[in-house]
Coordinates of N, CA and C in Angstrom, one line a residue:
M1 N 277.6 61.7 318.0 CA 276.9 60.5 317.6 C 275.5 60.8 317.1
K2 N 274.8 61.6 318.0 CA 273.4 62.0 317.6 C 273.4 62.8 316.3
S3 N 274.4 63.6 316.1 CA 274.5 64.4 314.9 C 274.7 63.5 313.7
T4 N 275.6 62.5 313.8 CA 275.9 61.6 312.7 C 274.6 60.8 312.4
R5 N 273.9 60.3 313.4 CA 272.7 59.6 313.1 C 271.6 60.4 312.5
L6 N 271.6 61.7 312.9 CA 270.6 62.6 312.3 C 270.9 62.8 310.9
N7 N 272.2 63.0 310.6 CA 272.6 63.2 309.2 C 272.2 62.0 308.3
R8 N 272.5 60.8 308.9 CA 272.1 59.6 308.1 C 270.6 59.5 307.8
L9 N 269.8 59.9 308.8 CA 268.4 59.9 308.7 C 267.9 60.9 307.6
V10 N 268.6 62.0 307.6 CA 268.3 63.0 306.6 C 268.6 62.5 305.2
V11 N 269.8 61.9 305.1 CA 270.2 61.4 303.8 C 269.3 60.3 303.3
A12 N 269.0 59.4 304.3 CA 268.1 58.3 303.9 C 266.7 58.8 303.5
G13 N 266.3 59.8 304.2 CA 265.0 60.4 303.8 C 265.0 61.0 302.4
A14 N 266.1 61.7 302.1 CA 266.2 62.3 300.8 C 266.3 61.3 299.7
L15 N 267.0 60.2 300.0 CA 267.1 59.1 299.0 C 265.8 58.5 298.7
T16 N 265.0 58.3 299.8 CA 263.7 57.6 299.7 C 262.8 58.5 298.9
G17 N 262.8 59.8 299.2 CA 262.0 60.8 298.4 C 262.4 60.8 297.0
L18 N 263.7 60.8 296.7 CA 264.2 60.8 295.3 C 263.7 59.5 294.6
A19 N 263.8 58.4 295.3 CA 263.3 57.1 294.7 C 261.8 57.1 294.4
L20 N 261.1 57.7 295.3 CA 259.6 57.8 295.1 C 259.3 58.7 293.9
T21 N 260.1 59.8 293.8 CA 259.9 60.7 292.7 C 260.2 60.1 291.4
M22 N 261.3 59.4 291.3 CA 261.7 58.7 290.1 C 260.7 57.6 289.7
T23 N 260.2 56.9 290.7 CA 259.2 55.9 290.4 C 257.9 56.5 289.8
A24 N 257.5 57.6 290.4 CA 256.3 58.3 289.9 C 256.5 58.7 288.5
C25 N 257.7 59.3 288.2 CA 258.0 59.8 286.9 C 258.0 58.6 285.9
G26 N 258.7 57.6 286.4 CA 258.7 56.4 285.5 C 257.3 55.9 285.2
S27 N 256.5 55.9 286.2 CA 255.1 55.4 286.0 C 254.3 56.3 285.0
D28 N 254.6 57.7 285.1 CA 253.9 58.6 284.2 C 254.4 58.3 282.8
D29 N 255.8 58.1 282.6 CA 256.3 57.9 281.3 C 255.8 56.6 280.7
T30 N 255.7 55.6 281.5 CA 255.1 54.3 281.0 C 253.7 54.5 280.6
S31 N 252.9 55.2 281.4 CA 251.5 55.5 281.1 C 251.4 56.2 279.8
T32 N 252.2 57.3 279.7 CA 252.2 58.1 278.4 C 252.5 57.2 277.2
A33 N 253.6 56.4 277.4 CA 254.1 55.6 276.3 C 253.0 54.6 276.0
S34 N 252.4 54.1 277.0 CA 251.3 53.1 276.8 C 250.1 53.7 276.1
G35 N 249.8 55.0 276.5 CA 248.7 55.7 275.9 C 249.0 56.0 274.4
D36 N 250.3 56.4 274.1 CA 250.7 56.6 272.7 C 250.6 55.3 271.9
S37 N 251.0 54.2 272.5 CA 251.0 53.0 271.9 C 249.6 52.5 271.5
S38 N 248.7 52.8 272.5 CA 247.3 52.3 272.2 C 246.6 53.3 271.2
A39 N 247.0 54.5 271.2 CA 246.4 55.5 270.3 C 246.8 55.3 268.8
S40 N 248.1 54.9 268.7 CA 248.6 54.8 267.3 C 247.9 53.7 266.5
P41 N 247.7 52.5 267.0 CA 246.9 51.5 266.2 C 245.5 52.0 265.9
T42 N 244.9 52.6 266.8 CA 243.5 53.1 266.6 C 243.5 54.1 265.5
T43 N 244.4 55.1 265.5 CA 244.5 56.1 264.4 C 244.8 55.4 263.1
E44 N 245.7 54.4 263.1 CA 246.0 53.8 261.8 C 244.8 53.0 261.3
A45 N 244.1 52.3 262.2 CA 242.9 51.6 261.8 C 241.9 52.5 261.2
M46 N 241.7 53.7 261.8 CA 240.7 54.6 261.2 C 241.2 55.1 259.9
E47 N 242.5 55.4 259.7 CA 243.0 55.8 258.4 C 242.8 54.7 257.3
E48 N 243.1 53.5 257.7 CA 242.9 52.4 256.8 C 241.5 52.2 256.4
T49 N 240.6 52.3 257.4 CA 239.1 52.2 257.1 C 238.7 53.3 256.1
D50 N 239.1 54.5 256.4 CA 238.7 55.6 255.5 C 239.3 55.4 254.1
A51 N 240.5 54.9 254.0 CA 241.1 54.6 252.7 C 240.4 53.5 251.9
M52 N 240.0 52.5 252.7 CA 239.2 51.4 252.1 C 237.9 51.9 251.6
E53 N 237.2 52.7 252.4 CA 235.9 53.2 252.0 C 236.0 54.1 250.7
E54 N 237.0 54.9 250.7 CA 237.2 55.8 249.5 C 237.5 55.0 248.3
T55 N 238.4 53.9 248.4 CA 238.7 53.1 247.3 C 237.4 52.3 246.8
E56 N 236.6 51.8 247.7 CA 235.4 51.1 247.3 C 234.4 52.0 246.6
A57 N 234.4 53.3 247.1 CA 233.4 54.2 246.5 C 233.9 54.5 245.1
M58 N 235.2 54.7 244.9 CA 235.7 55.0 243.5 C 235.5 53.8 242.6
E59 N 235.7 52.6 243.1 CA 235.5 51.4 242.3 C 234.0 51.2 241.9
T60 N 233.1 51.6 242.8 CA 231.7 51.5 242.6 C 231.3 52.5 241.5
T61 N 231.9 53.7 241.6 CA 231.6 54.8 240.6 C 232.1 54.4 239.2
E62 N 233.3 53.8 239.2 CA 233.9 53.4 237.9 C 233.1 52.3 237.3
A63 N 232.6 51.4 238.2 CA 231.8 50.2 237.7 C 230.5 50.7 237.1
M64 N 229.9 51.7 237.7 CA 228.6 52.3 237.2 C 228.9 53.0 235.9
A65 N 230.0 53.6 235.8 CA 230.3 54.5 234.6 C 230.7 53.6 233.4
E66 N 231.2 52.4 233.6 CA 231.7 51.6 232.5 C 230.6 50.5 232.1
G67 N 230.7 50.2 230.7 CA 229.9 49.1 230.2 C 228.5 49.6 229.7
P68 N 227.9 48.8 228.9 CA 226.6 49.1 228.3 C 225.5 49.3 229.3
F69 N 224.6 50.2 229.0 CA 223.5 50.5 229.9 C 222.2 50.7 229.1
G70 N 221.1 50.5 229.7 CA 219.8 50.7 229.0 C 218.9 49.4 228.9
P71 N 217.6 49.6 228.9 CA 216.7 48.4 228.9 C 216.9 47.5 227.7
A72 N 217.2 48.0 226.5 CA 217.4 47.1 225.4 C 218.6 46.3 225.4
C73 N 219.5 46.6 226.3 CA 220.8 45.7 226.4 C 220.4 44.3 226.7
S74 N 219.3 44.1 227.3 CA 218.9 42.7 227.7 C 218.5 41.9 226.4
L75 N 218.3 42.6 225.3 CA 218.0 41.9 224.0 C 219.2 41.5 223.3
V76 N 220.4 42.1 223.6 CA 221.6 41.7 223.0 C 222.1 40.3 223.4
P77 N 222.5 39.5 222.5 CA 223.0 38.1 222.9 C 224.0 38.2 224.0
T78 N 224.0 37.2 224.9 CA 224.9 37.2 226.0 C 226.2 36.4 225.7
E79 N 226.3 35.8 224.5 CA 227.5 35.1 224.1 C 227.6 35.1 222.6
G80 N 228.7 34.8 222.1 CA 228.9 34.7 220.6 C 229.4 36.0 220.0
E81 N 229.5 36.1 218.7 CA 230.0 37.3 218.1 C 229.0 38.5 218.2
G82 N 227.7 38.2 218.4 CA 226.8 39.3 218.5 C 226.6 39.8 220.0
S83 N 227.3 39.2 220.9 CA 227.3 39.7 222.3 C 228.1 41.0 222.4
V84 N 228.0 41.6 223.6 CA 228.8 42.8 223.8 C 230.2 42.5 223.7
E85 N 230.7 41.4 224.3 CA 232.1 41.0 224.3 C 232.5 40.7 222.8
G86 N 231.6 39.9 222.1 CA 232.0 39.5 220.8 C 232.0 40.7 219.8
M87 N 231.2 41.7 220.0 CA 231.2 42.9 219.1 C 232.5 43.7 219.3
S88 N 233.1 43.6 220.4 CA 234.2 44.6 220.8 C 235.4 44.4 219.9
D89 N 235.6 43.2 219.3 CA 236.8 43.0 218.5 C 236.6 43.1 217.0
D90 N 235.4 43.5 216.6 CA 235.1 43.6 215.2 C 234.8 45.1 214.8
P91 N 235.1 45.5 213.6 CA 234.7 46.8 213.2 C 233.2 46.9 213.2
V92 N 232.7 48.2 213.2 CA 231.3 48.4 213.6 C 230.2 47.7 212.7
A93 N 230.4 47.8 211.3 CA 229.4 47.2 210.5 C 229.4 45.7 210.6
T94 N 230.6 45.1 210.7 CA 230.7 43.6 211.0 C 230.1 43.3 212.3
A95 N 230.4 44.0 213.3 CA 229.9 43.8 214.7 C 228.3 43.9 214.7
A96 N 227.8 44.9 214.0 CA 226.3 45.0 213.9 C 225.7 43.9 213.2
S97 N 226.4 43.3 212.2 CA 225.8 42.2 211.4 C 225.6 41.0 212.2
N98 N 226.4 40.9 213.3 CA 226.3 39.7 214.2 C 225.3 39.9 215.3
N99 N 224.7 41.1 215.4 CA 223.7 41.4 216.5 C 222.3 41.4 215.9
P100 N 221.5 40.5 216.3 CA 220.1 40.4 215.8 C 219.2 41.6 216.0
V101 N 219.6 42.4 217.0 CA 218.8 43.6 217.3 C 219.0 44.7 216.2
L102 N 220.1 44.5 215.4 CA 220.4 45.6 214.4 C 220.4 45.0 213.0
S103 N 219.6 44.0 212.8 CA 219.6 43.3 211.5 C 219.1 44.2 210.4
T104 N 218.0 45.0 210.7 CA 217.4 45.9 209.6 C 218.4 47.0 209.3
L105 N 219.1 47.5 210.3 CA 220.1 48.6 210.1 C 221.2 48.0 209.1
V106 N 221.6 46.8 209.4 CA 222.7 46.2 208.6 C 222.2 46.1 207.1
T107 N 220.9 45.7 206.9 CA 220.4 45.6 205.6 C 220.4 47.0 204.9
A108 N 220.1 48.0 205.6 CA 220.1 49.4 205.0 C 221.5 49.8 204.7
V109 N 222.5 49.5 205.6 CA 223.9 49.9 205.4 C 224.4 49.2 204.2
T110 N 224.1 47.9 204.0 CA 224.5 47.1 202.9 C 223.9 47.7 201.6
Q111 N 222.6 48.0 201.6 CA 221.9 48.6 200.5 C 222.6 49.9 200.1
A112 N 223.0 50.7 201.0 CA 223.7 52.0 200.7 C 225.1 51.9 200.3
G113 N 225.7 50.7 200.5 CA 227.1 50.5 200.1 C 228.0 51.1 201.1
L114 N 227.6 51.1 202.4 CA 228.4 51.8 203.4 C 229.2 50.9 204.4
V115 N 229.2 49.6 204.1 CA 229.8 48.6 205.0 C 231.3 48.9 205.1
D116 N 232.0 49.0 204.0 CA 233.4 49.3 204.0 C 233.7 50.7 204.6
T117 N 232.9 51.6 204.3 CA 233.1 53.0 204.8 C 233.1 53.0 206.3
L118 N 232.1 52.3 206.9 CA 232.0 52.3 208.4 C 233.1 51.4 209.0
N119 N 233.4 50.3 208.3 CA 234.4 49.4 208.9 C 235.8 50.0 208.9
S120 N 236.0 50.8 207.9 CA 237.4 51.4 207.8 C 237.5 52.7 208.5
A121 N 236.4 53.3 209.0 CA 236.5 54.6 209.7 C 237.2 54.4 211.1
E122 N 237.9 55.5 211.5 CA 238.6 55.4 212.7 C 237.9 56.2 213.8
D123 N 237.6 55.6 214.9 CA 237.0 56.3 216.0 C 235.7 57.1 215.7
I124 N 234.6 56.4 215.6 CA 233.3 57.0 215.3 C 232.3 56.6 216.4
T125 N 231.2 57.4 216.5 CA 230.1 57.1 217.3 C 228.9 56.9 216.5
V126 N 228.2 55.7 216.7 CA 227.1 55.4 215.8 C 225.8 55.4 216.7
L127 N 224.8 56.2 216.2 CA 223.5 56.1 216.8 C 222.7 55.1 216.0
A128 N 222.7 53.9 216.5 CA 222.2 52.8 215.7 C 220.7 52.5 216.0
P129 N 219.8 52.7 215.0 CA 218.4 52.4 215.2 C 218.2 50.9 215.3
A130 N 217.4 50.5 216.3 CA 217.1 49.1 216.5 C 216.1 48.7 215.5
N131 N 215.9 47.4 215.4 CA 214.9 46.9 214.4 C 213.5 47.5 214.6
S132 N 213.1 47.7 215.8 CA 211.8 48.3 216.2 C 211.7 49.7 215.6
A133 N 212.8 50.4 215.5 CA 212.8 51.8 215.0 C 212.4 51.8 213.5
F134 N 212.9 50.8 212.8 CA 212.6 50.7 211.4 C 211.1 50.2 211.2
E135 N 210.7 49.3 212.1 CA 209.4 48.7 212.0 C 208.3 49.8 212.2
A136 N 208.7 50.8 213.0 CA 207.7 51.9 213.3 C 207.5 52.8 212.1
V137 N 208.4 52.8 211.1 CA 208.3 53.6 209.9 C 207.3 52.9 208.9
P138 N 206.3 53.7 208.4 CA 205.3 53.1 207.5 C 206.1 52.3 206.3
A139 N 205.5 51.2 206.0 CA 206.2 50.3 205.0 C 206.5 51.0 203.7
D140 N 205.6 51.8 203.2 CA 205.8 52.5 201.9 C 207.0 53.5 202.0
A141 N 207.0 54.2 203.1 CA 208.1 55.2 203.3 C 209.4 54.5 203.5
L142 N 209.4 53.4 204.2 CA 210.7 52.6 204.4 C 211.2 52.0 203.1
N143 N 210.3 51.4 202.4 CA 210.7 50.8 201.1 C 211.2 51.9 200.1
G144 N 210.6 53.1 200.1 CA 211.0 54.1 199.3 C 212.4 54.6 199.7
L145 N 212.7 54.7 201.0 CA 214.0 55.1 201.5 C 215.0 54.0 201.1
L146 N 214.7 52.8 201.2 CA 215.7 51.7 200.9 C 216.0 51.7 199.4
A147 N 215.0 52.2 198.6 CA 215.2 52.1 197.1 C 216.0 53.4 196.6
D148 N 216.1 54.4 197.4 CA 216.8 55.6 197.0 C 218.2 55.7 197.7
Q149 N 219.2 55.2 197.0 CA 220.5 55.1 197.6 C 221.1 56.4 198.2
A150 N 220.9 57.4 197.4 CA 221.4 58.7 197.8 C 220.8 59.2 199.1
Q151 N 219.4 59.1 199.2 CA 218.7 59.5 200.4 C 219.1 58.6 201.5
L152 N 219.2 57.3 201.2 CA 219.5 56.4 202.3 C 220.9 56.6 202.9
T153 N 221.8 56.9 202.0 CA 223.2 57.3 202.5 C 223.2 58.5 203.4
E154 N 222.4 59.5 203.0 CA 222.3 60.7 203.8 C 221.7 60.4 205.2
V155 N 220.6 59.6 205.2 CA 220.0 59.3 206.4 C 220.9 58.5 207.3
L156 N 221.6 57.5 206.8 CA 222.4 56.6 207.6 C 223.7 57.4 208.1
T157 N 224.3 58.2 207.3 CA 225.5 58.9 207.7 C 225.1 60.0 208.7
S158 N 223.8 60.3 208.8 CA 223.3 61.3 209.8 C 223.3 60.6 211.2
H159 N 223.5 59.3 211.2 CA 223.6 58.6 212.5 C 225.0 58.4 213.0
V160 N 226.0 58.9 212.2 CA 227.4 58.7 212.6 C 228.1 60.0 212.9
I161 N 228.7 60.0 214.1 CA 229.4 61.2 214.6 C 230.9 60.9 214.6
P162 N 231.8 61.7 214.1 CA 233.2 61.5 214.2 C 233.7 61.5 215.6
G163 N 234.6 60.6 216.0 CA 235.1 60.6 217.4 C 234.3 59.6 218.2
R164 N 234.9 59.0 219.1 CA 234.2 58.0 220.0 C 233.8 58.8 221.3
L165 N 232.5 58.9 221.4 CA 231.9 59.7 222.5 C 231.6 58.8 223.7
S166 N 232.1 59.1 224.8 CA 231.7 58.3 226.0 C 230.4 58.9 226.5
P167 N 229.7 58.2 227.5 CA 228.5 58.8 228.0 C 228.6 60.2 228.5
S168 N 229.7 60.5 229.1 CA 229.9 61.8 229.7 C 230.1 62.9 228.6
E169 N 230.4 62.5 227.4 CA 230.6 63.4 226.3 C 229.4 63.4 225.3
L170 N 228.4 62.6 225.5 CA 227.4 62.4 224.5 C 226.4 63.5 224.4
A171 N 226.0 64.1 225.5 CA 225.1 65.3 225.4 C 225.7 66.5 224.8
G172 N 224.9 67.2 223.9 CA 225.4 68.4 223.3 C 225.1 68.3 221.8
E173 N 225.6 69.3 221.0 CA 225.4 69.3 219.6 C 226.6 68.7 218.9
H174 N 226.4 67.8 217.9 CA 227.4 67.1 217.2 C 227.1 67.2 215.7
T175 N 228.2 67.4 214.9 CA 228.1 67.3 213.5 C 228.3 65.9 213.0
T176 N 227.4 65.4 212.2 CA 227.5 64.0 211.7 C 228.3 63.9 210.4
L177 N 228.5 62.7 209.9 CA 229.2 62.5 208.7 C 228.5 63.1 207.5
S178 N 227.2 63.2 207.6 CA 226.4 63.8 206.5 C 226.4 65.3 206.5
G179 N 227.0 65.9 207.6 CA 227.0 67.4 207.7 C 225.8 67.9 208.5
A180 N 224.9 67.0 208.9 CA 223.8 67.4 209.7 C 224.2 67.6 211.2
T181 N 223.4 68.3 211.9 CA 223.7 68.5 213.4 C 222.7 67.7 214.2
V182 N 223.1 66.9 215.1 CA 222.2 66.3 216.1 C 222.5 66.9 217.4
T183 N 221.4 67.1 218.1 CA 221.4 67.6 219.5 C 220.9 66.5 220.5
I184 N 221.8 66.1 221.3 CA 221.5 65.0 222.3 C 221.4 65.6 223.7
E185 N 220.3 65.3 224.3 CA 220.1 65.8 225.7 C 220.1 64.7 226.7
G186 N 220.5 65.0 227.9 CA 220.5 64.0 229.0 C 221.9 63.9 229.7
S187 N 222.0 62.9 230.6 CA 223.2 62.6 231.3 C 223.1 61.2 231.9
G188 N 224.2 60.8 232.4 CA 224.2 59.5 233.1 C 223.9 58.4 232.2
E189 N 222.7 57.8 232.3 CA 222.3 56.7 231.5 C 220.9 57.0 230.8
D190 N 220.6 58.3 230.7 CA 219.3 58.7 230.2 C 219.6 59.8 229.1
F191 N 219.5 59.4 227.9 CA 219.7 60.3 226.8 C 218.6 60.3 225.7
S192 N 218.3 61.4 225.1 CA 217.2 61.5 224.1 C 217.5 62.5 223.1
L193 N 216.8 62.4 222.0 CA 216.8 63.4 220.9 C 215.4 63.9 220.6
S194 N 215.2 65.2 220.4 CA 213.9 65.7 220.2 C 213.2 65.1 219.0
A195 N 211.8 65.2 219.1 CA 211.0 64.6 218.0 C 211.3 65.1 216.7
D196 N 211.6 66.4 216.6 CA 211.9 67.0 215.3 C 213.1 66.5 214.6
Q197 N 213.9 65.6 215.3 CA 215.1 65.1 214.7 C 214.9 63.6 214.3
T198 N 213.6 63.2 214.3 CA 213.3 61.8 213.9 C 212.5 61.8 212.6
V199 N 212.5 60.6 212.0 CA 211.7 60.4 210.7 C 210.3 60.6 211.0
L200 N 209.8 60.0 212.0 CA 208.3 60.1 212.3 C 207.9 61.4 212.9
G201 N 208.8 62.1 213.7 CA 208.5 63.4 214.2 C 207.4 63.4 215.3
A202 N 207.1 62.3 215.8 CA 205.9 62.2 216.8 C 206.4 62.3 218.2
S203 N 207.5 61.7 218.5 CA 208.0 61.7 219.9 C 209.5 61.7 219.9
P204 N 210.1 62.0 221.1 CA 211.6 62.0 221.2 C 212.1 60.6 221.0
A205 N 213.3 60.5 220.5 CA 214.0 59.2 220.4 C 214.9 59.1 221.6
S206 N 215.0 57.8 222.1 CA 215.8 57.6 223.3 C 216.9 56.6 223.0
V207 N 218.0 56.7 223.8 CA 219.0 55.7 223.8 C 218.6 54.6 224.6
V208 N 218.4 53.4 224.0 CA 217.9 52.2 224.8 C 219.0 51.2 225.1
C209 N 220.1 51.3 224.6 CA 221.3 50.5 225.0 C 222.5 51.3 224.5
G210 N 223.2 51.8 225.5 CA 224.3 52.7 225.2 C 225.7 52.2 225.6
D211 N 226.7 52.8 225.0 CA 228.1 52.5 225.3 C 228.5 51.1 225.0
V212 N 228.1 50.6 223.8 CA 228.5 49.3 223.3 C 229.7 49.6 222.5
Q213 N 230.8 48.8 222.8 CA 232.1 49.1 222.1 C 232.3 48.1 220.9
T214 N 232.8 48.6 219.8 CA 233.3 47.7 218.7 C 234.8 48.1 218.5
A215 N 235.4 47.5 217.6 CA 236.8 47.8 217.4 C 237.1 49.2 217.0
N216 N 236.2 49.8 216.3 CA 236.4 51.2 215.9 C 235.3 52.2 216.2
A217 N 234.4 51.8 217.0 CA 233.2 52.7 217.3 C 232.6 52.4 218.6
T218 N 232.0 53.5 219.1 CA 231.1 53.4 220.3 C 229.7 53.5 219.8
V219 N 228.8 52.5 220.1 CA 227.5 52.4 219.6 C 226.5 52.7 220.7
Y220 N 225.5 53.6 220.3 CA 224.3 53.8 221.1 C 223.1 53.4 220.4
I221 N 222.4 52.4 220.8 CA 221.2 51.9 220.1 C 220.1 52.8 220.4
V222 N 219.3 53.3 219.4 CA 218.2 54.2 219.6 C 216.9 53.6 219.2
D223 N 215.8 54.1 219.7 CA 214.5 53.5 219.4 C 213.8 54.1 218.2
Q224 N 214.4 55.1 217.5 CA 213.8 55.7 216.3 C 214.9 55.9 215.3
V225 N 214.4 56.0 214.0 CA 215.3 56.4 212.9 C 215.3 57.9 212.9
L226 N 216.5 58.4 212.8 CA 216.8 59.9 212.9 C 216.8 60.5 211.5
A227 N 216.4 61.8 211.5 CA 216.4 62.6 210.3 C 216.8 64.0 210.7
P228 N 218.0 64.2 211.3 CA 218.4 65.6 211.7 C 218.5 66.5 210.6
S229 N 218.4 67.8 210.9 CA 218.5 68.8 209.8 C 219.9 69.2 209.6
A230 N 220.2 69.6 208.3 CA 221.6 70.0 208.0 C 222.0 71.3 208.6

């Protein structure tokens, strides 16, 4: 009898120990599972935050890189055919004729008989002198230029570069429609041409409103009339 009772006690003790062991293991598993469960959302949240920040950074960079830039862009009409949006669906000479900032240039282009040439060209870049650029040229010199169609044509086509150049492509040496070479320096939203490439030759020319799109051209408005060398 004593032996039987002893055996029962041993078995009961073993079962109790086994139950405690299993309970402990179950508790560890639950804890681990719980830990994994809590870690997963945290990791996912961090990944989502990183992805959102990266996307926002890319969108900000793209926004900065797109659209007209420069102080003179504020002079461009905000609505109508002469606005940035309005110019985008017209060929370049027509688009310029609707923009009051470029009225003197349009007069010169018309005088030289280049309206159709520019409107029918495919993918060009135009360095377009603003009205103030022509106003800076002495009246007798400007009138003489406007009266000489051959010279006027050469000067105006020296402002036109084959191909549509984005701001990231603008800096460097480019051959114009006249055969002259223009050298543009700068990056981002700051571009200039040396003084010896201008009619006045007194100071560098600057892009004052850049990356204006028309149906067939990308326009960079400059503050001086250019006279690049052949």
